[in-house]
Short mmCIF file of C-alpha atoms and ligand atoms in Angstrom, two decimals:
data_model
loop_
_atom_site.label_atom_id
_atom_site.label_comp_id
_atom_site.label_asym_id
_atom_site.label_seq_id
_atom_site.Cartn_x
_atom_site.Cartn_y
_atom_site.Cartn_z
CA UNK A 1 0.06 -0.09 0.00
CA UNK A 2 2.89 2.44 0.80
CA UNK A 3 4.17 1.84 -2.81
CA UNK A 4 0.93 2.84 -4.31
CA UNK A 5 0.10 5.59 -2.05
CA UNK A 6 3.23 7.39 -1.28
CA UNK A 7 5.02 8.74 -4.31
CA UNK A 8 6.88 11.71 -2.82
CA UNK A 9 7.80 12.77 0.61
CA UNK A 10 4.85 15.20 0.86
CA UNK A 11 2.42 12.18 0.68
CA UNK A 12 3.79 11.27 4.17
CA UNK A 13 2.39 14.45 5.61
CA UNK A 14 -1.06 13.77 4.19
CA UNK A 15 -1.12 10.53 5.87
CA UNK A 16 0.26 11.83 9.11
CA UNK A 17 -2.29 14.43 9.28
CA UNK A 18 -5.00 11.83 9.42
CA UNK A 19 -3.16 9.36 11.56
CA UNK A 20 -2.02 11.71 14.41
CA UNK A 21 -3.89 13.49 17.13
CA UNK A 22 -4.12 17.18 16.08
CA UNK A 23 -1.94 18.62 18.65
CA UNK A 24 0.84 16.14 17.76
CA UNK A 25 0.59 16.58 14.13
CA UNK A 26 0.61 20.38 14.72
CA UNK A 27 3.63 20.13 16.79
CA UNK A 28 5.52 18.48 13.87
CA UNK A 29 4.13 20.65 11.08
CA UNK A 30 4.12 23.93 12.94
CA UNK A 31 6.73 26.81 13.23
CA UNK A 32 6.43 30.14 15.12
CA UNK A 33 4.34 33.14 15.23
CA UNK A 34 3.51 34.18 11.64
CA UNK A 35 5.29 31.17 10.06
CA UNK A 36 7.23 33.39 7.86
CA UNK A 37 10.43 31.38 8.35
CA UNK A 38 8.64 28.23 7.41
CA UNK A 39 7.42 29.83 4.28
CA UNK A 40 10.65 31.13 3.35
CA UNK A 41 12.25 27.62 3.71
CA UNK A 42 9.56 26.14 1.25
CA UNK A 43 9.80 29.06 -1.22
CA UNK A 44 13.60 29.44 -1.32
CA UNK A 45 14.03 26.66 -3.80
CA UNK A 46 11.89 28.53 -6.41
CA UNK A 47 14.63 31.33 -6.49
CA UNK A 48 17.05 28.75 -8.38
CA UNK A 49 16.65 26.87 -11.67
CA UNK A 50 18.89 24.29 -13.16
CA UNK A 51 20.92 24.61 -16.22
CA UNK A 52 21.23 20.77 -17.58
CA UNK A 53 23.88 19.49 -19.58
CA UNK A 54 23.12 17.06 -22.46
CA UNK A 55 24.54 14.31 -24.48
CA UNK A 56 26.98 13.05 -21.83
CA UNK A 57 27.13 9.30 -21.01
CA UNK A 58 25.49 9.31 -17.39
CA UNK A 59 24.76 5.53 -17.53
CA UNK A 60 27.21 4.89 -14.48
CA UNK A 61 26.20 7.27 -11.82
CA UNK A 62 26.17 7.14 -8.01
CA UNK A 63 24.51 9.16 -5.17
CA UNK A 64 27.42 8.10 -2.82
CA UNK A 65 28.76 10.93 -0.69
CA UNK A 66 31.82 10.98 1.86
CA UNK A 67 31.43 12.91 5.09
CA UNK A 68 33.71 12.85 8.07
CA UNK A 69 35.69 9.93 6.52
CA UNK A 70 32.61 7.77 6.00
CA UNK A 71 30.85 6.91 2.70
CA UNK A 72 27.13 7.28 2.88
CA UNK A 73 24.64 6.13 0.15
CA UNK A 74 23.44 9.61 -0.50
CA UNK A 75 24.06 13.24 0.40
CA UNK A 76 21.31 13.43 2.88
CA UNK A 77 20.35 12.31 6.42
CA UNK A 78 17.84 12.51 8.85
CA UNK A 79 17.60 15.79 11.04
CA UNK A 80 17.36 15.64 15.02
CA UNK A 81 13.69 15.71 16.18
CA UNK A 82 12.58 15.77 19.74
CA UNK A 83 9.93 13.52 21.29
CA UNK A 84 9.70 11.27 18.17
CA UNK A 85 8.83 8.57 20.24
CA UNK A 86 5.50 10.09 21.15
CA UNK A 87 4.71 10.21 17.31
CA UNK A 88 5.86 6.82 16.46
CA UNK A 89 6.37 3.70 18.62
CA UNK A 90 10.12 3.78 19.62
CA UNK A 91 10.47 6.50 17.09
CA UNK A 92 14.15 7.34 17.63
CA UNK A 93 15.00 3.64 17.24
CA UNK A 94 13.02 3.43 14.04
CA UNK A 95 14.66 6.32 12.49
CA UNK A 96 18.14 5.32 13.50
CA UNK A 97 17.47 1.65 12.22
CA UNK A 98 15.82 3.15 8.97
CA UNK A 99 18.78 5.47 8.60
CA UNK A 100 21.45 2.63 9.17
CA UNK A 101 19.65 0.33 6.60
CA UNK A 102 19.44 3.09 3.98
CA UNK A 103 23.10 3.94 4.42
CA UNK A 104 22.62 7.42 5.65
CA UNK A 105 23.33 9.29 9.07
CA UNK A 106 20.59 9.98 11.73
CA UNK A 107 21.02 12.52 14.41
CA UNK A 108 19.57 11.72 17.80
CA UNK A 109 17.86 14.51 19.38
CA UNK A 110 18.80 15.87 22.70
CA UNK A 111 15.03 16.02 23.56
CA UNK A 112 14.43 12.45 22.74
CA UNK A 113 12.37 10.05 25.00
CA UNK A 114 14.67 6.90 24.32
CA UNK A 115 17.96 6.83 26.18
CA UNK A 116 20.74 7.60 23.77
CA UNK A 117 22.60 4.51 24.78
CA UNK A 118 19.68 2.44 23.45
CA UNK A 119 19.66 4.18 20.19
CA UNK A 120 23.39 4.01 19.87
CA UNK A 121 23.27 0.36 20.45
CA UNK A 122 21.08 -0.14 17.14
CA UNK A 123 23.04 2.62 15.49
CA UNK A 124 26.65 3.47 16.56
CA UNK A 125 26.80 5.51 13.42
CA UNK A 126 24.21 7.94 14.71
CA UNK A 127 25.14 11.42 15.66
CA UNK A 128 23.93 13.14 19.00
CA UNK A 129 22.56 16.48 19.14
CA UNK A 130 22.92 18.27 22.48
CA UNK A 131 20.87 21.08 23.92
CA UNK A 132 23.46 22.36 26.37
CA UNK A 133 22.53 22.44 29.97
CA UNK A 134 23.33 25.67 31.72
CA UNK A 135 26.07 24.47 34.24
CA UNK A 136 29.60 23.43 33.09
CA UNK A 137 29.78 20.29 35.12
CA UNK A 138 26.59 19.10 33.50
CA UNK A 139 27.79 19.94 30.10
CA UNK A 140 31.06 17.88 30.89
CA UNK A 141 28.82 14.94 32.18
CA UNK A 142 26.66 15.10 28.75
CA UNK A 143 29.60 15.03 26.68
CA UNK A 144 31.28 12.23 28.49
CA UNK A 145 28.07 10.10 28.51
CA UNK A 146 27.74 10.57 24.73
CA UNK A 147 31.45 9.33 24.30
CA UNK A 148 30.71 6.42 26.55
CA UNK A 149 27.80 5.38 24.41
CA UNK A 150 30.24 4.84 21.51
CA UNK A 151 28.88 7.81 19.58
CA UNK A 152 31.65 9.78 17.49
CA UNK A 153 29.78 12.80 16.17
CA UNK A 154 28.63 15.44 18.48
CA UNK A 155 26.29 18.26 17.20
CA UNK A 156 25.51 21.37 19.13
CA UNK A 157 22.11 23.31 18.51
CA UNK A 158 22.75 26.95 18.81
CA UNK A 159 19.84 28.68 17.63
CA UNK A 160 17.67 28.00 20.77
CA UNK A 161 18.63 30.70 23.24
CA UNK A 162 15.18 30.69 24.67
CA UNK A 163 11.85 29.12 23.80
CA UNK A 164 10.13 30.54 20.85
CA UNK A 165 6.38 31.76 20.74
CA UNK A 166 4.70 28.66 19.12
CA UNK A 167 1.17 29.95 18.96
CA UNK A 168 0.20 27.14 16.90
CA UNK A 169 0.90 24.70 19.54
CA UNK A 170 -1.39 26.56 21.97
CA UNK A 171 -4.22 26.60 19.37
CA UNK A 172 -3.60 22.94 18.54
CA UNK A 173 -3.68 22.07 22.32
CA UNK A 174 -0.05 20.82 22.37
CA UNK A 175 2.38 21.56 25.44
CA UNK A 176 5.15 19.80 26.99
CA UNK A 177 4.14 17.97 29.20
CA UNK A 178 0.95 17.12 27.54
CA UNK A 179 -1.83 17.92 29.85
CA UNK A 180 -4.44 15.06 30.35
CA UNK A 181 -7.95 16.08 29.95
CA UNK A 182 -11.12 15.56 27.85
CA UNK A 183 -9.53 17.27 24.87
CA UNK A 184 -6.47 14.84 24.78
CA UNK A 185 -8.96 11.89 25.58
CA UNK A 186 -10.96 12.71 22.43
CA UNK A 187 -7.88 12.93 20.34
CA UNK A 188 -6.92 9.54 21.47
CA UNK A 189 -10.55 8.15 20.83
CA UNK A 190 -10.58 9.70 17.36
CA UNK A 191 -7.07 8.50 16.42
CA UNK A 192 -7.29 4.76 17.50
CA UNK A 193 -4.36 3.46 15.48
CA UNK A 194 -2.09 5.98 17.06
CA UNK A 195 -3.61 5.39 20.60
CA UNK A 196 -3.20 1.63 20.37
CA UNK A 197 0.01 1.36 18.20
CA UNK A 198 2.17 4.00 19.65
CA UNK A 199 0.68 5.66 22.80
CA UNK A 200 -0.69 2.54 24.72
CA UNK A 201 2.01 0.31 23.52
CA UNK A 202 4.72 2.56 24.85
CA UNK A 203 3.11 3.16 28.12
CA UNK A 204 2.43 -0.68 28.66
CA UNK A 205 6.01 -1.71 27.70
CA UNK A 206 8.07 1.30 28.77
CA UNK A 207 5.96 3.41 31.18
CA UNK A 208 5.19 6.88 30.71
CA UNK A 209 7.90 8.49 28.49
CA UNK A 210 9.95 11.09 29.66
CA UNK A 211 12.98 13.29 28.49
CA UNK A 212 16.08 11.11 28.56
CA UNK A 213 18.99 12.88 27.00
CA UNK A 214 19.15 16.43 28.05
CA UNK A 215 20.41 17.32 31.37
CA UNK A 216 18.21 20.52 31.43
CA UNK A 217 15.00 18.29 31.21
CA UNK A 218 16.20 14.90 32.08
CA UNK A 219 13.51 12.85 33.71
CA UNK A 220 10.67 15.21 33.06
CA UNK A 221 7.65 13.22 32.15
CA UNK A 222 5.91 14.04 28.78
CA UNK A 223 2.47 13.57 30.19
CA UNK A 224 1.63 15.44 33.39
CA UNK A 225 -0.68 17.37 35.21
CA UNK A 226 2.04 19.73 36.48
CA UNK A 227 2.79 22.30 33.63
CA UNK A 228 5.23 24.53 35.72
CA UNK A 229 8.37 22.71 35.04
CA UNK A 230 11.32 24.63 34.04
CA UNK A 231 13.02 23.66 30.76
CA UNK A 232 16.36 24.88 31.96
CA UNK A 233 18.03 28.18 31.01
CA UNK A 234 20.19 28.38 27.89
CA UNK A 235 20.05 32.12 27.19
CA UNK A 236 23.53 32.75 28.78
CA UNK A 237 25.42 30.39 26.61
CA UNK A 238 28.34 31.86 24.65
CA UNK A 239 31.44 30.91 22.53
CA UNK A 240 33.18 29.93 25.65
CA UNK A 241 30.90 27.09 26.22
CA UNK A 242 31.69 26.00 22.55
CA UNK A 243 35.41 26.17 23.40
CA UNK A 244 35.01 24.21 26.45
CA UNK A 245 33.14 21.60 24.77
CA UNK A 246 35.88 21.40 21.94
CA UNK A 247 38.50 20.92 24.63
CA UNK A 248 36.58 17.95 26.14
CA UNK A 249 35.12 16.11 22.94
CA UNK A 250 37.69 14.41 20.89
CA UNK A 251 35.15 13.19 18.17
CA UNK A 252 33.62 15.33 15.12
CA UNK A 253 31.91 18.44 16.41
CA UNK A 254 29.01 20.08 14.48
CA UNK A 255 27.45 23.35 15.24
CA UNK A 256 23.78 23.58 14.09
CA UNK A 257 21.72 26.54 13.53
CA UNK A 258 24.28 28.95 11.78
CA UNK A 259 22.83 31.64 9.62
CA UNK A 260 25.69 34.17 9.43
CA UNK A 261 29.07 33.87 7.64
CA UNK A 262 30.92 35.49 10.71
CA UNK A 263 29.30 32.99 12.94
CA UNK A 264 30.38 30.27 10.70
CA UNK A 265 34.01 31.49 10.75
CA UNK A 266 33.89 31.85 14.51
CA UNK A 267 32.55 28.11 15.04
CA UNK A 268 35.35 27.01 12.50
CA UNK A 269 38.01 29.08 14.38
CA UNK A 270 36.90 27.49 17.75
CA UNK A 271 37.42 24.03 16.25
CA UNK A 272 34.08 22.90 14.80
CA UNK A 273 34.44 20.13 12.20
CA UNK A 274 31.22 21.32 10.44
CA UNK A 275 28.51 23.50 10.52
CA UNK A 276 24.71 23.09 9.80
CA UNK A 277 23.15 26.14 8.07
CA UNK A 278 19.59 25.90 9.63
CA UNK A 279 16.58 27.95 10.85
CA UNK A 280 15.58 25.08 12.84
CA UNK A 281 12.90 24.16 10.16
CA UNK A 282 11.33 27.71 10.72
CA UNK A 283 10.77 26.82 14.46
CA UNK A 284 12.87 29.49 16.33
CA UNK A 285 13.12 33.06 15.35
CA UNK A 286 10.07 34.13 12.99
CA UNK A 287 11.05 36.09 9.87
CA UNK A 288 14.44 34.27 9.35
CA UNK A 289 15.94 33.97 5.95
CA UNK A 290 15.90 30.53 4.46
CA UNK A 291 19.02 28.46 4.85
CA UNK A 292 19.40 28.18 1.15
CA UNK A 293 19.48 31.88 0.77
CA UNK A 294 22.43 32.35 3.16
CA UNK A 295 24.08 28.97 2.25
CA UNK A 296 26.37 30.48 -0.72
CA UNK A 297 28.04 33.15 1.44
CA UNK A 298 28.61 30.90 4.37
CA UNK A 299 29.87 28.14 1.99
CA UNK A 300 32.39 30.52 0.30
CA UNK A 301 33.70 31.49 3.80
CA UNK A 302 34.31 28.30 5.40
CA UNK A 303 33.30 25.53 2.80
CA UNK A 304 37.23 25.00 2.03
CA UNK A 305 38.06 24.46 5.72
CA UNK A 306 34.90 22.39 7.19
CA UNK A 307 31.87 20.47 6.05
CA UNK A 308 29.02 22.86 5.39
CA UNK A 309 25.53 21.10 5.77
CA UNK A 310 22.10 22.64 5.51
CA UNK A 311 18.53 21.78 6.43
CA UNK A 312 14.98 23.24 6.36
CA UNK A 313 12.23 22.35 3.73
CA UNK A 314 14.11 19.75 1.63
CA UNK A 315 11.44 17.54 0.08
CA UNK A 316 12.95 16.58 -3.26
CA UNK A 317 16.08 15.21 -4.84
CA UNK A 318 15.99 18.21 -6.90
CA UNK A 319 15.93 20.47 -3.68
CA UNK A 320 19.18 18.58 -2.37
CA UNK A 321 20.75 19.06 -5.78
CA UNK A 322 20.14 22.72 -5.66
CA UNK A 323 21.87 22.95 -2.06
CA UNK A 324 24.93 21.04 -3.50
CA UNK A 325 25.02 23.38 -6.39
CA UNK A 326 25.10 26.32 -3.75
CA UNK A 327 28.02 25.09 -1.87
CA UNK A 328 26.66 22.42 0.63
CA UNK A 329 28.33 19.15 0.79
CA UNK A 330 25.27 17.42 2.74
CA UNK A 331 21.58 18.02 3.56
CA UNK A 332 19.39 17.03 6.43
CA UNK A 333 15.77 16.31 6.22
CA UNK A 334 13.35 16.58 9.17
CA UNK A 335 9.68 16.30 9.19
CA UNK A 336 9.01 13.94 6.36
CA UNK A 337 10.93 11.34 8.19
CA UNK A 338 9.19 11.71 11.30
CA UNK A 339 5.74 11.59 9.51
CA UNK A 340 6.95 8.42 7.69
CA UNK A 341 7.88 6.83 10.98
CA UNK A 342 4.53 7.80 12.51
CA UNK A 343 2.44 6.39 9.80
CA UNK A 344 4.34 3.24 8.71
CA UNK A 345 7.24 2.56 11.27
CA UNK A 346 10.55 1.34 9.85
CA UNK A 347 9.17 0.50 6.48
CA UNK A 348 8.03 3.93 6.19
CA UNK A 349 11.41 5.43 6.98
CA UNK A 350 13.08 3.06 4.33
CA UNK A 351 10.40 4.24 1.87
CA UNK A 352 11.40 7.92 2.58
CA UNK A 353 14.90 7.33 2.06
CA UNK A 354 14.43 5.35 -1.10
CA UNK A 355 12.09 8.03 -2.58
CA UNK A 356 14.83 10.72 -2.16
CA UNK A 357 17.73 8.59 -3.40
CA UNK A 358 15.52 7.51 -6.47
CA UNK A 359 14.71 11.01 -7.20
CA UNK A 360 18.30 12.11 -6.92
CA UNK A 361 19.46 9.14 -8.96
CA UNK A 362 17.37 10.11 -11.93
CA UNK A 363 17.51 13.85 -11.75
CA UNK A 364 21.27 13.69 -11.73
CA UNK A 365 21.17 11.83 -15.04
CA UNK A 366 18.82 14.53 -16.42
CA UNK A 367 21.16 17.22 -14.96
CA UNK A 368 24.10 15.62 -16.82
CA UNK A 369 26.15 14.66 -13.84
CA UNK A 370 27.35 11.06 -12.62
CA UNK A 371 28.72 12.07 -9.30
CA UNK A 372 27.31 14.13 -6.25
CA UNK A 373 30.72 16.03 -6.20
CA UNK A 374 30.27 17.23 -9.78
CA UNK A 375 27.17 19.32 -9.03
CA UNK A 376 28.34 22.91 -8.86
CA UNK A 377 27.10 26.40 -9.26
CA UNK A 378 27.86 25.94 -13.11
CA UNK A 379 24.45 24.06 -13.16
CA UNK A 380 22.29 26.57 -11.62
CA UNK A 381 21.06 29.98 -12.35
CA UNK A 382 18.62 32.47 -10.59
CA UNK A 383 15.18 31.68 -11.59
C1 FNR B 401 12.84 19.60 15.29
N1 FNR B 401 14.26 20.28 15.08
C2 FNR B 401 15.06 20.03 16.14
N2 FNR B 401 16.48 20.43 16.16
C3 FNR B 401 17.17 20.10 17.03
O1 FNR B 401 18.47 20.53 17.08
N3 FNR B 401 17.02 19.45 18.09
C4 FNR B 401 15.69 19.04 18.16
O2 FNR B 401 15.31 18.29 19.26
C5 FNR B 401 14.75 19.28 17.18
N4 FNR B 401 13.40 18.88 17.56
C6 FNR B 401 12.42 18.99 16.44
C7 FNR B 401 11.37 18.42 16.53
C8 FNR B 401 10.44 18.53 15.42
C9 FNR B 401 9.12 17.95 15.42
C10 FNR B 401 10.74 19.05 14.31
C11 FNR B 401 9.92 19.23 13.09
C12 FNR B 401 12.24 19.81 14.14
C13 FNR B 401 14.75 21.01 13.89
C14 FNR B 401 15.20 19.89 12.82
O3 FNR B 401 16.36 19.26 13.39
C15 FNR B 401 15.54 20.42 11.58
O4 FNR B 401 16.43 21.52 11.77
C16 FNR B 401 14.22 20.88 10.76
O5 FNR B 401 13.27 20.03 11.09
C17 FNR B 401 14.54 20.83 9.24
O6 FNR B 401 13.48 21.26 8.49
P1 FNR B 401 12.32 20.31 7.99
O7 FNR B 401 13.28 19.22 7.02
O8 FNR B 401 11.62 19.76 8.91
O9 FNR B 401 11.55 21.21 6.96
#
């Protein structure tokens, strides 16, 4: 059924809208305030158009891409997404397995509900995204824990100095923790497949889920009648914290949420091995430029020194190709993979990765290239 009904990544969203309780779907799909950043992300791709080359032998082509000394099957991976295990049964594990089997990287969220050690056990290739706790000794403890789990790539998300104003969550009835009540009960009754297959199954087998991997929120239950919980302060974090982490972490270090070339340069000077140009999928500062828009200046500033990656609104193989042409070496995709995990579990994640790979494979031929590394600014023009 998946093969017949899901032809592109956006089809997973249509299915997830029906499958998930409204507050949960809204949490994934939503952004902040006027949703301008989210719109910018989706529209940015239209600003560029391809200049395909013809009559080249493209019969032998490959989507393989090297990153941090590892060869991946394609130039994309799965972005970190918090509380995935509330959307899909053992969501983080399913995403990690799907990524592993598809030969692509997956980033474990610092706000996940499954202990990072369990995810690392099924996918030691996974990266870990940390939301920094405020206190230095807790930062050290978190870094040591990630290393002890056998993970080798640490990613710091730096665009979350404070909680954004996500009005849509309030309107849709979403909060963390979720508040039990008639509204939530009705959502459960009207979405029985999610209730039985994800929610009750989780509670019966693993108890009430709580945040596992962030020292700021660790142990906080995701469902509770106590809504006054403190999410931990992050608004004082600065470059000195990054330096401290660089000194303690010997693996690859990536900074996610860079939108300005000066910040990219500062991150690289501090010892980062890569940056992800990202506006958090439009979920932090409203009215932010799209990552695609600022990518060329960041790539030209630091692209020769470190890996410049990007995320936000990527839904098609051709979207990925445009980012590669504009100087990115790798792309991350968020929401579609979580929708896929929610509606169809592991087969859904595999299908989503396969769709993107297949689109890339055929569109590379149509563009006239055989290798990911050959996609350059020469193949693109302002639309
Ligand atoms: C996110 N994102 C995110 N980022 C991060 O660094 N840590 C996190 O815990 C989360 N959590 C999260 C939850 C959900 C439901 C979404 C949709 C997103 C942001 C994510 O990593 C990525 O930057 C964007 O989702 C990319 O945009 P697209 O592909 O979703 O449009």
